[in-house]
GROMACS .gro file of C-alpha atoms in nm:
model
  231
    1UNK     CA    1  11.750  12.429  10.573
    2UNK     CA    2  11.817  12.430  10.944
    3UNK     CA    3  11.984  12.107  11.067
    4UNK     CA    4  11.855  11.976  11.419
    5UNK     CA    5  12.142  12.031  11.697
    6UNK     CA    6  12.157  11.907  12.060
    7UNK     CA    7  12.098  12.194  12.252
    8UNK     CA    8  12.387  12.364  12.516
    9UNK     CA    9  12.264  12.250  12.809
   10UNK     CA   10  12.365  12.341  13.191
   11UNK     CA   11  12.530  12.011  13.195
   12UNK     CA   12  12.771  11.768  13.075
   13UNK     CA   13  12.588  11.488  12.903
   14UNK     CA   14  12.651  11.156  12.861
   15UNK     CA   15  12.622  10.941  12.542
   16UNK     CA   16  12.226  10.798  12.664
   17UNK     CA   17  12.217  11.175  12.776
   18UNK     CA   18  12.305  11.327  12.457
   19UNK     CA   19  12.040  11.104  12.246
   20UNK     CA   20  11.733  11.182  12.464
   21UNK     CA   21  11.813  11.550  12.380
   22UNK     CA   22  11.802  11.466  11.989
   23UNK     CA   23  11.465  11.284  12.035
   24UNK     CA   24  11.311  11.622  12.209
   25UNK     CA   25  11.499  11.827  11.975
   26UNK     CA   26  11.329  11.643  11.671
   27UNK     CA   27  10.972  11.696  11.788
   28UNK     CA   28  11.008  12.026  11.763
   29UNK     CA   29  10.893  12.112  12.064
   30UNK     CA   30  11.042  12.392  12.342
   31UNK     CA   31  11.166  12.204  12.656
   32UNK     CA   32  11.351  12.260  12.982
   33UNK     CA   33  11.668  12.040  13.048
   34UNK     CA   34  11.800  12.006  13.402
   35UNK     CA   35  11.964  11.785  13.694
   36UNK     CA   36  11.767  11.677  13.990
   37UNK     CA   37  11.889  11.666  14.297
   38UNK     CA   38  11.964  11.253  14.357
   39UNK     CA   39  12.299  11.115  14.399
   40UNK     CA   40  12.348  11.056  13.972
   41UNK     CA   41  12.230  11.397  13.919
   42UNK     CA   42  12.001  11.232  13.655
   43UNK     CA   43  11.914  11.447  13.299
   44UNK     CA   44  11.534  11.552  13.329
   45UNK     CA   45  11.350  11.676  13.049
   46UNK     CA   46  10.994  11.858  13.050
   47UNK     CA   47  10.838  11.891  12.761
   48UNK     CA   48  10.644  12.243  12.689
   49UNK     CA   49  10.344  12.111  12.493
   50UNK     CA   50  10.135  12.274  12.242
   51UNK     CA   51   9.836  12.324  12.520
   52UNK     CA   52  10.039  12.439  12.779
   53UNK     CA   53  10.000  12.778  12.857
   54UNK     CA   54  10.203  12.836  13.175
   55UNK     CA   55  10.460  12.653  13.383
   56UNK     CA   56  10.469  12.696  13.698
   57UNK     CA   57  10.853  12.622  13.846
   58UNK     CA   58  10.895  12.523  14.230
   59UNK     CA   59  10.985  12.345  14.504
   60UNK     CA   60  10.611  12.229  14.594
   61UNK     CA   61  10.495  11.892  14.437
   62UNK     CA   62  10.226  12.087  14.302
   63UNK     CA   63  10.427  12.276  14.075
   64UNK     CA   64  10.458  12.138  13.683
   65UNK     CA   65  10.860  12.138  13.757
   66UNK     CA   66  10.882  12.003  14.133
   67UNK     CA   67  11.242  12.096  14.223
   68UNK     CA   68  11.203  11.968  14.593
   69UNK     CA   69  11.528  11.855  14.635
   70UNK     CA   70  11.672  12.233  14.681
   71UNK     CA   71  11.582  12.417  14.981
   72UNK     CA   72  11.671  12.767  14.829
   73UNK     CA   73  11.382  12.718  14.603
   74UNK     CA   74  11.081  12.875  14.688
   75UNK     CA   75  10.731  12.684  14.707
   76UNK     CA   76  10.644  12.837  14.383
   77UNK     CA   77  10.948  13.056  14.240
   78UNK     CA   78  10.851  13.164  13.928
   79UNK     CA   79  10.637  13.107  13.593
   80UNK     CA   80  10.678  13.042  13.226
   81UNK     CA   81  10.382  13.178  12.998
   82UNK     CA   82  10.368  13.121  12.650
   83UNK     CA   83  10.309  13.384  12.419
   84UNK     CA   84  10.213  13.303  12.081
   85UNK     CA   85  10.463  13.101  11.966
   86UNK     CA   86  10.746  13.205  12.241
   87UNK     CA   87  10.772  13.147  12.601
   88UNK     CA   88  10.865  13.393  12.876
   89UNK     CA   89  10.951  13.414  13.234
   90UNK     CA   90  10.875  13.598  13.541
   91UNK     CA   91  10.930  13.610  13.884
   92UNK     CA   92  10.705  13.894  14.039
   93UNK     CA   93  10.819  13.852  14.367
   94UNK     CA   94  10.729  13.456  14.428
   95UNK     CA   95  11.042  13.366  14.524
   96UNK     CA   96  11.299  13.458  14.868
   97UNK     CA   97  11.632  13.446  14.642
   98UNK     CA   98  11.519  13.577  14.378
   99UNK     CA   99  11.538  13.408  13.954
  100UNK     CA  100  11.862  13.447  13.715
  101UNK     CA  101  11.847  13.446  13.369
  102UNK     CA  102  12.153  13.382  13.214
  103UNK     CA  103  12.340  13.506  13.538
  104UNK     CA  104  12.126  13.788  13.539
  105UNK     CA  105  11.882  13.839  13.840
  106UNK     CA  106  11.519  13.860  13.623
  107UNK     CA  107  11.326  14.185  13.724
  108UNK     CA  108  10.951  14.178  13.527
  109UNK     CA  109  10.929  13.963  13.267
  110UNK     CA  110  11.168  13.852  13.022
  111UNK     CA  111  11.116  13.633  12.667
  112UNK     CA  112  11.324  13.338  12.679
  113UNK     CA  113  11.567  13.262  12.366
  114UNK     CA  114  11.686  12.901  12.276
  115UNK     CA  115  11.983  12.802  12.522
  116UNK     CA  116  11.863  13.103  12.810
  117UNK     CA  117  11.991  12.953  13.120
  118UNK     CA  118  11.737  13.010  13.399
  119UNK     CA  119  11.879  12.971  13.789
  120UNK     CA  120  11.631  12.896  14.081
  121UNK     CA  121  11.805  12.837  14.387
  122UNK     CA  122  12.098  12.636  14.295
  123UNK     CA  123  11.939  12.421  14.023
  124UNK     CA  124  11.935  12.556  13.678
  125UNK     CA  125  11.719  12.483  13.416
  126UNK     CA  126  11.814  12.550  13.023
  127UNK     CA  127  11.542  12.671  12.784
  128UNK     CA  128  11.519  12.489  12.431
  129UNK     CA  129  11.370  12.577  12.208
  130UNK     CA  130  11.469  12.309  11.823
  131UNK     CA  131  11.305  12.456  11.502
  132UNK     CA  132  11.006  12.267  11.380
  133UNK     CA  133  11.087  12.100  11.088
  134UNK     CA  134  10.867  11.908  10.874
  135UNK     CA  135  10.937  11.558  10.798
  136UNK     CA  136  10.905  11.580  10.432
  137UNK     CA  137  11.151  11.836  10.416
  138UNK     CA  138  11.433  11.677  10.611
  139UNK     CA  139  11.734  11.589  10.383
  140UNK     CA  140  11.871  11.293  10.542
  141UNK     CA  141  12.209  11.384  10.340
  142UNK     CA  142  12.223  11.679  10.643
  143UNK     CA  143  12.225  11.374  10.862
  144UNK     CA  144  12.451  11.183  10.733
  145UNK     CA  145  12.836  11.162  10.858
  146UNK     CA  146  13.063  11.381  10.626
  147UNK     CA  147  13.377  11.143  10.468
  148UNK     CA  148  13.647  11.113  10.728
  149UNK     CA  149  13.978  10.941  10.716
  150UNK     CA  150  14.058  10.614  10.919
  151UNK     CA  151  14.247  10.825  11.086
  152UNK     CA  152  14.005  11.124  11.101
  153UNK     CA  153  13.783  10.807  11.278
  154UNK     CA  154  14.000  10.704  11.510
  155UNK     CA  155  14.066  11.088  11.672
  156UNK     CA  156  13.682  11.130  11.669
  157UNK     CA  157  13.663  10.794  11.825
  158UNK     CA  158  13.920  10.881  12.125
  159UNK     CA  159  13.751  11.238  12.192
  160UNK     CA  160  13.407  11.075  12.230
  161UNK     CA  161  13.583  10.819  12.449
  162UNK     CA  162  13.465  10.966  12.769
  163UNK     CA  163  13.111  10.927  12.729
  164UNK     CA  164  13.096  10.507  12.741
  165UNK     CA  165  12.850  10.319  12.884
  166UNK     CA  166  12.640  10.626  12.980
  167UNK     CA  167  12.933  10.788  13.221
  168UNK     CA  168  12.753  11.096  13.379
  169UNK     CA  169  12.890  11.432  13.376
  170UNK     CA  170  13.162  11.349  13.073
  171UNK     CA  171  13.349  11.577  12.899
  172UNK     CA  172  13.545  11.550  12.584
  173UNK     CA  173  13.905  11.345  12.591
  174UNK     CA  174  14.182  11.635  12.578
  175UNK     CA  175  14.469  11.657  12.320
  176UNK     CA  176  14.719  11.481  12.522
  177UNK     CA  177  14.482  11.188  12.611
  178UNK     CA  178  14.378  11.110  12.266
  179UNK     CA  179  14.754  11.139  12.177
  180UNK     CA  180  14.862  10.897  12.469
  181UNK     CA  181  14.518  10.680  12.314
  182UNK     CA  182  14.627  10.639  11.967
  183UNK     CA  183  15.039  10.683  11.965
  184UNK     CA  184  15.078  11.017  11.853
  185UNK     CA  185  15.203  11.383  11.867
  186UNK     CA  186  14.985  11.637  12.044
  187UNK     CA  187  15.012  11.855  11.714
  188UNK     CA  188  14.922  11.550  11.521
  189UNK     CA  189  14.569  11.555  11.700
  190UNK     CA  190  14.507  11.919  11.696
  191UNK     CA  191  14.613  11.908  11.335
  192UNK     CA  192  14.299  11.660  11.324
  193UNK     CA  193  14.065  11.794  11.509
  194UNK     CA  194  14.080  12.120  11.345
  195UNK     CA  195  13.980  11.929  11.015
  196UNK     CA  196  13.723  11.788  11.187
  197UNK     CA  197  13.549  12.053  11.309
  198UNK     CA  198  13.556  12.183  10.930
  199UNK     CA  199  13.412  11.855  10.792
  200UNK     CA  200  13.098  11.882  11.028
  201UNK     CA  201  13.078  12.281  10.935
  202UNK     CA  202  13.126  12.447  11.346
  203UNK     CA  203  13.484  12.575  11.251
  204UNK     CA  204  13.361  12.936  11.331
  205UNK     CA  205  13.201  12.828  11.630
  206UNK     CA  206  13.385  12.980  11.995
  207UNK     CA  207  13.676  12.766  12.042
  208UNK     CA  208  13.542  12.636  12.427
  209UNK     CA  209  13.225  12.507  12.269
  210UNK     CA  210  13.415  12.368  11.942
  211UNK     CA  211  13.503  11.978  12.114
  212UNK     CA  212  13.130  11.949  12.276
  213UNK     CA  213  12.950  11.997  11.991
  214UNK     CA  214  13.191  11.776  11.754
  215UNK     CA  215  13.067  11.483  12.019
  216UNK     CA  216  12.717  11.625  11.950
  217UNK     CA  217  12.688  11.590  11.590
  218UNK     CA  218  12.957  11.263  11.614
  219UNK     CA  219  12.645  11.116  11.851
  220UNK     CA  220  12.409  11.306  11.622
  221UNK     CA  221  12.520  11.195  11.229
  222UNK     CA  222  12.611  10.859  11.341
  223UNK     CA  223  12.989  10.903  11.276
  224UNK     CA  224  13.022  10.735  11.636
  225UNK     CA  225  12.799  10.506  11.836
  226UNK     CA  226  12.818  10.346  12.174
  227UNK     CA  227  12.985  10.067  12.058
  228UNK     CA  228  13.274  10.227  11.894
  229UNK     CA  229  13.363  10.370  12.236
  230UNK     CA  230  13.390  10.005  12.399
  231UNK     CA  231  13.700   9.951  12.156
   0.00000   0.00000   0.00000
């Protein structure tokens, strides 16, 4: 069975962040996750629906994603279609500077695959796609927290530590702060944090996305909550 996941975003997220991307992933339902352009940079999320069959992207108020906050976005800079069950984009000359996929300028029209980055203008806009999964099929045991150590806890605890009271743009706590946190050796916490990431099964995963998405599932499983990080 496939086990829900926050999605790789274009963005740091915070704690709040992280569990309005869990509620979109468990509808089921694609979605584009982005920044606007105020002060906070707040988390935006736009729901594809079921009876949505294109989505127009933009910097005019009439388009289904308004980007009006950046000026190198065209009035309407390019479209998502859905077809059948996946999504696609295109730009077909709409826009002055052009669309990126992925870092790659888009020429015709390209399917979009869960966690496709798409660039217009200087805002960029992650495609997300979560597996449907049928609610009497979910095992909550794939849910649930897998057995950790006090001290397992605590590490987990001090790694998540960034991301209290909703902090914006947070990234995970590195070696030598959760070692200053909790009193102990550098090796001591990688020594840790290695057995973490095999208790919640992402030990194969690249090494730069191995701390984010321990937060994720910490967030995710319940191993950690808000309130833990206030300690």
């Amino acid at each position: 069975m496939e086990v829900l996941r926050a999605p790789v975003g274009p963005h740091a997220a915070s704690a709040a962040e992280l569990k309005e991307q869990l509620a979109a992933n468990r509808r089921g339902t694609p979605y584009l996750l982005f920044r606007d352009g105020g002060a906070e940079g707040a988390q935006r999320i736009v729901l594809l629906a079921d009876d949505l069959r294109h989505c127009t992207v933009g910097r005019s108020a009439s388009c289904d994603v308004s980007l009006a906050w950046d000026h190198r976005v065209s009035r309407v800079h390019a479209e998502l279609e859905r077809l059948g069950d996946d999504w696609a984009v295109h730009d077909d000359g709409l826009s002055r500077n052009g669309t990126f996929v992925n870092g790659e300028r888009l020429t015709g029209r390209r399917l979009l695959d869960d966690g496709d980055v798409i660039r217009a203008g200087d805002t960029e806009l992650a495609f997300c796609a979560p597996a449907r999964i049928s609610a009497t099929t979910l095992d909550a045991r794939a849910f649930a927290p897998p057995p950790l150590s006090e001290a397992q806890r605590r590490v987990l605890v001090a790694l998540c530590r960034p991301y209290r009271r909703g902090a914006a743009h947070a990234t995970p706590a590195a070696n030598k702060e959760i070692a200053d946190e909790l009193v102990l050796s550098v090796e001591a916490v990688k020594t840790h944090l290695r057995t973490l990431f095999q208790r919640f099964g992402i030990e194969d995963l690249p090494q730069n996305r191995k701390r984010a998405r321990l937060v994720e599932l910490a967030f995710e499983r319940g191993a950690v909550t808000p309130r833990d990080l206030e300690g």
